[in-house]
Coordinates of C-alpha atoms and ligand atoms in Angstrom, one line a residue:
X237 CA -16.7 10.5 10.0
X238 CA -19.0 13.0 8.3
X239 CA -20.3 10.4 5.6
X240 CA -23.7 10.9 4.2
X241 CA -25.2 7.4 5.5
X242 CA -28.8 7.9 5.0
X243 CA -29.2 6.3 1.8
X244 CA -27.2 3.7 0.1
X245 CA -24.1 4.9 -1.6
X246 CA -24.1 2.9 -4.7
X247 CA -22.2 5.9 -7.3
X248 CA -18.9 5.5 -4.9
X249 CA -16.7 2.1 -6.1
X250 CA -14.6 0.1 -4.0
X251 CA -11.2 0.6 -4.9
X252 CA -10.3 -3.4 -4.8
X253 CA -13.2 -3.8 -7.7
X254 CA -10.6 -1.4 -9.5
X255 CA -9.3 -3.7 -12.8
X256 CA -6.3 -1.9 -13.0
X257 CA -6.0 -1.7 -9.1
X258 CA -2.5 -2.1 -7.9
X259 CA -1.3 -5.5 -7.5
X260 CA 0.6 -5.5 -4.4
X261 CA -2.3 -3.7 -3.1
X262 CA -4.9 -5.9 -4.1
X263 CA -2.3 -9.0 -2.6
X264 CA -2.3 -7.0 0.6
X265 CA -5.7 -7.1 1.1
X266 CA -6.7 -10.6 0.8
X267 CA -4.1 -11.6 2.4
X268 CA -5.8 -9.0 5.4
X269 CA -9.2 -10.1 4.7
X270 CA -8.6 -12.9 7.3
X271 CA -7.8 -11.1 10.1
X272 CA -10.6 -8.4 9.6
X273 CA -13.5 -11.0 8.9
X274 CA -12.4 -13.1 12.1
X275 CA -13.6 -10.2 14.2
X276 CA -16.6 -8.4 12.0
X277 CA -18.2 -11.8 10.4
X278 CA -17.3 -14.2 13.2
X279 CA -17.1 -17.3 10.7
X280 CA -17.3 -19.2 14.1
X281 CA -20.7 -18.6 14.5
X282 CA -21.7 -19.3 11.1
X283 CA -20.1 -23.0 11.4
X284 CA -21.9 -23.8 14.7
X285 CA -25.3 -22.5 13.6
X286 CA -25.6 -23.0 10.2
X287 CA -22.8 -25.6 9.0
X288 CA -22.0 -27.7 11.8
X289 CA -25.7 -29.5 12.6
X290 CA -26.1 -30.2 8.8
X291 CA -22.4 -31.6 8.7
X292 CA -23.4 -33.9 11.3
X293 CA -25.9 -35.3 9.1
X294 CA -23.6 -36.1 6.6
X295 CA -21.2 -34.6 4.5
X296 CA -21.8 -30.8 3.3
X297 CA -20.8 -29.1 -0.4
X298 CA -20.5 -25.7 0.9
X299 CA -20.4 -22.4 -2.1
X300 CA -19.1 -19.4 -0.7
X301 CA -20.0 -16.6 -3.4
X302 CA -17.4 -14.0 -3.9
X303 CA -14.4 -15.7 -1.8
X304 CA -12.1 -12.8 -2.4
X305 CA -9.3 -14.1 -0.3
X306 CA -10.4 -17.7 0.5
X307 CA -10.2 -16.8 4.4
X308 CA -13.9 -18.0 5.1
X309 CA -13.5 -21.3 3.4
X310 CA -10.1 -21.7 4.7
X311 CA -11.6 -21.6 8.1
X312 CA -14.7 -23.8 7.4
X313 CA -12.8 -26.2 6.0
X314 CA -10.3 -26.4 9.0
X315 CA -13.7 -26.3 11.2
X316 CA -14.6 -29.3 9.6
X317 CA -11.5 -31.2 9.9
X318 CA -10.8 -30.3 13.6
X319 CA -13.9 -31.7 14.2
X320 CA -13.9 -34.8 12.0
X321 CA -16.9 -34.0 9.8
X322 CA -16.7 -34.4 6.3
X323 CA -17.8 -31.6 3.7
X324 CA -16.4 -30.1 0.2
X325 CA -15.7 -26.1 0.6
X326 CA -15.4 -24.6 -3.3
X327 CA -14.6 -20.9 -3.2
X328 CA -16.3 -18.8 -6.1
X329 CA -15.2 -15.5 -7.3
X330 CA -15.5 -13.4 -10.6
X331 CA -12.5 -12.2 -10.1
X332 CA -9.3 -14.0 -11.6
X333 CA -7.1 -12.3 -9.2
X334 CA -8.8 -13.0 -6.2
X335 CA -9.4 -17.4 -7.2
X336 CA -5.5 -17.2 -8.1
X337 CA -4.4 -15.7 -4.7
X338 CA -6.8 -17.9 -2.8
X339 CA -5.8 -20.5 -4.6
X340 CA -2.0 -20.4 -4.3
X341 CA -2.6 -19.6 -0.1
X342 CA -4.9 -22.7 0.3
X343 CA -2.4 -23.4 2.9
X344 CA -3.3 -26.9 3.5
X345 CA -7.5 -26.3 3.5
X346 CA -8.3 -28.2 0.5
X347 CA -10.7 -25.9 -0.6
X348 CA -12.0 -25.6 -4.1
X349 CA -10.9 -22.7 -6.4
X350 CA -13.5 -21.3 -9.2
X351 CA -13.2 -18.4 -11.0
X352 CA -16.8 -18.0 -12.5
X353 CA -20.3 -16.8 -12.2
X354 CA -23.4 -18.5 -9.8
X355 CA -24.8 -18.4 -13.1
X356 CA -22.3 -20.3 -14.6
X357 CA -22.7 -23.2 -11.8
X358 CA -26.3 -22.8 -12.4
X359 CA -25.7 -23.9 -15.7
X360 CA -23.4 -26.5 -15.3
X361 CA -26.2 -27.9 -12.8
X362 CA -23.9 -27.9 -9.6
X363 CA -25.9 -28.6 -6.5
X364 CA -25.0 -27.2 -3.1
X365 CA -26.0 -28.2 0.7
X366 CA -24.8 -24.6 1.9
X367 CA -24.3 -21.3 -0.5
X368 CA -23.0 -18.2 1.4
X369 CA -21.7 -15.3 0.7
X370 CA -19.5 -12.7 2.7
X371 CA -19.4 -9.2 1.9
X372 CA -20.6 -9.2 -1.4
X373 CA -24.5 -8.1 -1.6
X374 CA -23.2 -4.6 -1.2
X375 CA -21.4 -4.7 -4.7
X376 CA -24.4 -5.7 -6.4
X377 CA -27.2 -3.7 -8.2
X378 CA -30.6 -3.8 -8.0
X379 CA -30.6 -6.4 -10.9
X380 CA -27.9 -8.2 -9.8
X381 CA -29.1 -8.6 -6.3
X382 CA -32.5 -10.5 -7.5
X383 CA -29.9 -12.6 -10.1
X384 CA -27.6 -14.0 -7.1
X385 CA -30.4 -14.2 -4.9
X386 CA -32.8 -16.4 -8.0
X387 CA -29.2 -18.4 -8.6
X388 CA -27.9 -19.4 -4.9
X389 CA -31.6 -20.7 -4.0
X390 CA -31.8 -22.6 -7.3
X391 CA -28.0 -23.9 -6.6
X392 CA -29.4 -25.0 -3.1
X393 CA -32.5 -26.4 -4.1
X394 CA -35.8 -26.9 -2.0
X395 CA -33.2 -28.3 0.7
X396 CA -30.5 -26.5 1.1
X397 CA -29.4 -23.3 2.5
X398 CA -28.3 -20.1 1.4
X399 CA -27.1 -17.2 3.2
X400 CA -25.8 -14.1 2.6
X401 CA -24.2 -12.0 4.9
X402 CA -23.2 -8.6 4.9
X403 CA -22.5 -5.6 7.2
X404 CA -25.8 -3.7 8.2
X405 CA -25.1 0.5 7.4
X406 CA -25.2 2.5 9.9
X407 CA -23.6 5.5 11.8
X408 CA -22.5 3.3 14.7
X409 CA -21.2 0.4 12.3
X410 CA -19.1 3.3 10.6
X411 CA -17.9 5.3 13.3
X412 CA -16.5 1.9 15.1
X413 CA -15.1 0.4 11.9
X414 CA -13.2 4.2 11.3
X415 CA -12.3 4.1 15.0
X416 CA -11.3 0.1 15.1
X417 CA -8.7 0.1 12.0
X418 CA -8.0 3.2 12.7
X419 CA -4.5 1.9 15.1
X420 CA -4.0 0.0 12.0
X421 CA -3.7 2.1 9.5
X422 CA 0.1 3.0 9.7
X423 CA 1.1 -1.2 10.1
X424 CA -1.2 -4.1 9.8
X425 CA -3.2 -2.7 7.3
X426 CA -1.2 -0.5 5.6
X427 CA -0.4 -1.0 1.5
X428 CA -4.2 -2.6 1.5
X429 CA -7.3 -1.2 0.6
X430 CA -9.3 -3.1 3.5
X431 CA -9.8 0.5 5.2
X432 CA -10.4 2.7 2.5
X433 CA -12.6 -0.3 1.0
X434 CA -14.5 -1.5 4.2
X435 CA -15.7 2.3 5.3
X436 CA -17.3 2.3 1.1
X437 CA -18.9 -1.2 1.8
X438 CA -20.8 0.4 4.8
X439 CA -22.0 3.1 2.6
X440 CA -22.8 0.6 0.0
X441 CA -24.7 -1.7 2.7
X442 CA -28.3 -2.1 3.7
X443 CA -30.1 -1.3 6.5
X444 CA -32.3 -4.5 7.5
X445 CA -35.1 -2.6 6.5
X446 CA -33.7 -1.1 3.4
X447 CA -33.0 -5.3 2.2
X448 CA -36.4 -6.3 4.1
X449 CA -38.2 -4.1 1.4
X450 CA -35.9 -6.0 -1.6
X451 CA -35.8 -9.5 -0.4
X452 CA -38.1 -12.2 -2.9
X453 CA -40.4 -14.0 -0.7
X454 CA -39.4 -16.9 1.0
X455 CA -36.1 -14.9 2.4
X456 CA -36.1 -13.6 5.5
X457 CA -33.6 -10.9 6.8
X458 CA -32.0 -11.4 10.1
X459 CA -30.1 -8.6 12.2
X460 CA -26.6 -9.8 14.1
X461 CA -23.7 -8.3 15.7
X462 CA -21.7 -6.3 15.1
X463 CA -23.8 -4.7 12.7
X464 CA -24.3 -7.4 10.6
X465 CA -27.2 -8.8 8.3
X466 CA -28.2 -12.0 7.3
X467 CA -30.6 -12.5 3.8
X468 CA -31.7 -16.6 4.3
X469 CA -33.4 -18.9 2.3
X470 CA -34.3 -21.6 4.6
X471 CA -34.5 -25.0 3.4
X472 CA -38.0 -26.0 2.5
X473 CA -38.8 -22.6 1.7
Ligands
SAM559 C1 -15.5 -7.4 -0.6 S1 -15.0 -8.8 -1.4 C2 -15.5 -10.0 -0.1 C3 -14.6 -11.1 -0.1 C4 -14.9 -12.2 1.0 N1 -16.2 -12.8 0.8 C5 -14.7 -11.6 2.3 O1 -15.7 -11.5 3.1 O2 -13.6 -11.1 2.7 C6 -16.3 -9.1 -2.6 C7 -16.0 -10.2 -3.6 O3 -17.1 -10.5 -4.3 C8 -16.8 -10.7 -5.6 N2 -18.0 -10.6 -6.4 C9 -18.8 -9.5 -6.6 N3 -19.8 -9.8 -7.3 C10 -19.8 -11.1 -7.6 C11 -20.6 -12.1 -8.4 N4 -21.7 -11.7 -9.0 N5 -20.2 -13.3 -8.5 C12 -19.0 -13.8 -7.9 N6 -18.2 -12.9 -7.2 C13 -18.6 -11.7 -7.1 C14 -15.7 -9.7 -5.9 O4 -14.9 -10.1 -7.0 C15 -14.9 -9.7 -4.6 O5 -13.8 -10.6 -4.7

């Protein structure tokens, strides 16, 4: 627990981002991704806030950036159904072997598969009511930040919504995440690289201030627990 986390760490990679990463390894860890993001990103939350009142209003296209595993649509889309609202849940990553996994464990969710760019949607003039992501600002650079950022808003138009969440760095955040899989380590989440991975992403993170100081105007960062941020463009905005 002796990590350096006063600064971003963007030199060290994560090991799933790997090309030649272990298969079996990778398959391991989406298929873990579920598990972990129902306690740190609390998808729950996210549908009754944010997904839920718009449903209501009619159905919702929903993006979800950098799906990895597919567990956050997976669990919208089930959201949705349980309770009777109506909405189209398409799963983006740039990573063929995360779309194909997701894919071929839609499990009955009915989720969309895409193995592509935002840019590439941008292009093909797709339209969303809801773009989110999960865990992927932290993989971006500078550059890449203000590209996903310009692309999800233009992807959700002057109506829509886009936000991207992500864990917020700190020692506290890394100490509990160390401590909390720790227990883990020898069964659930061994043979994946969620551990290894998820104590890099914190070092990768932003503090709300650090993404504050980055954020275009007309995004607005939010602070949530447990140690998590929130980068929203508001509809309207
Ligand atoms: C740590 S995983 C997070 C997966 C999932 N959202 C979750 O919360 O478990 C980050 C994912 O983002 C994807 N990714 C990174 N940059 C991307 C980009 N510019 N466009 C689409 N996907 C991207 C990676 O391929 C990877 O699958």
């Amino acid at each position: 627990m002796g990590a350096d986390l006063s600064a971003r760490a963007v030199g060290v990679r994560e090991l799933m981002d790997d090309p030649d990463a272990d298969p079996q390894t990778l398959e391991r860890t989406y298929r873990r991704f579920g598990a972990v993001n129902a306690v740190v990103s609390r998808p729950g939350a996210l549908y009754r806030e944010d997904i839920r009142p718009r449903a209501r209003t009619g159905p919702v296209r929903i993006l979800d950036v950098g799906a990895g595993g597919g567990d956050l649509c997976r669990a919208l889309a089930a959201r949705l159904a349980r309770d009777g609202l109506r909405g189209e849940v398409t799963a983006l990553d740039a990573d063929e072997r995360a779309t194909a996994w997701a894919a071929a464990h839609d499990g009955g969710a009915g989720a969309t598969y895409r193995c592509a760019l935002v840019a590439d949607l941008v292009r093909a003039g797709e339209a969303y009511d809801i773009v989110l992501s999960n865990h992927v600002l932290h993989h971006l650079d500078a550059a890449e930040l203000q590209d996903i950022l310009a692309d999800t808003a233009r992807l959700a138009g002057s109506a829509g919504l886009v936000v991207h969440r992500d864990i917020a760095r700190s020692r506290t955040a890394y100490a509990l995440f160390a401590l909390g899989t720790w227990p883990f380590a020898g069964n659930l989440l061994a043979g994946s690289f969620i551990r290894a991975d998820g104590l890099t992403s914190i070092r990768r993170s932003y503090t709300a201030a650090e993404l504050t100081a980055v954020a275009p105007p007309g995004w607005i960062v939010r602070r949530g627990v447990p140690s998590r941020l929130e980068l929203r463009r508001e509809p309207g905005r």
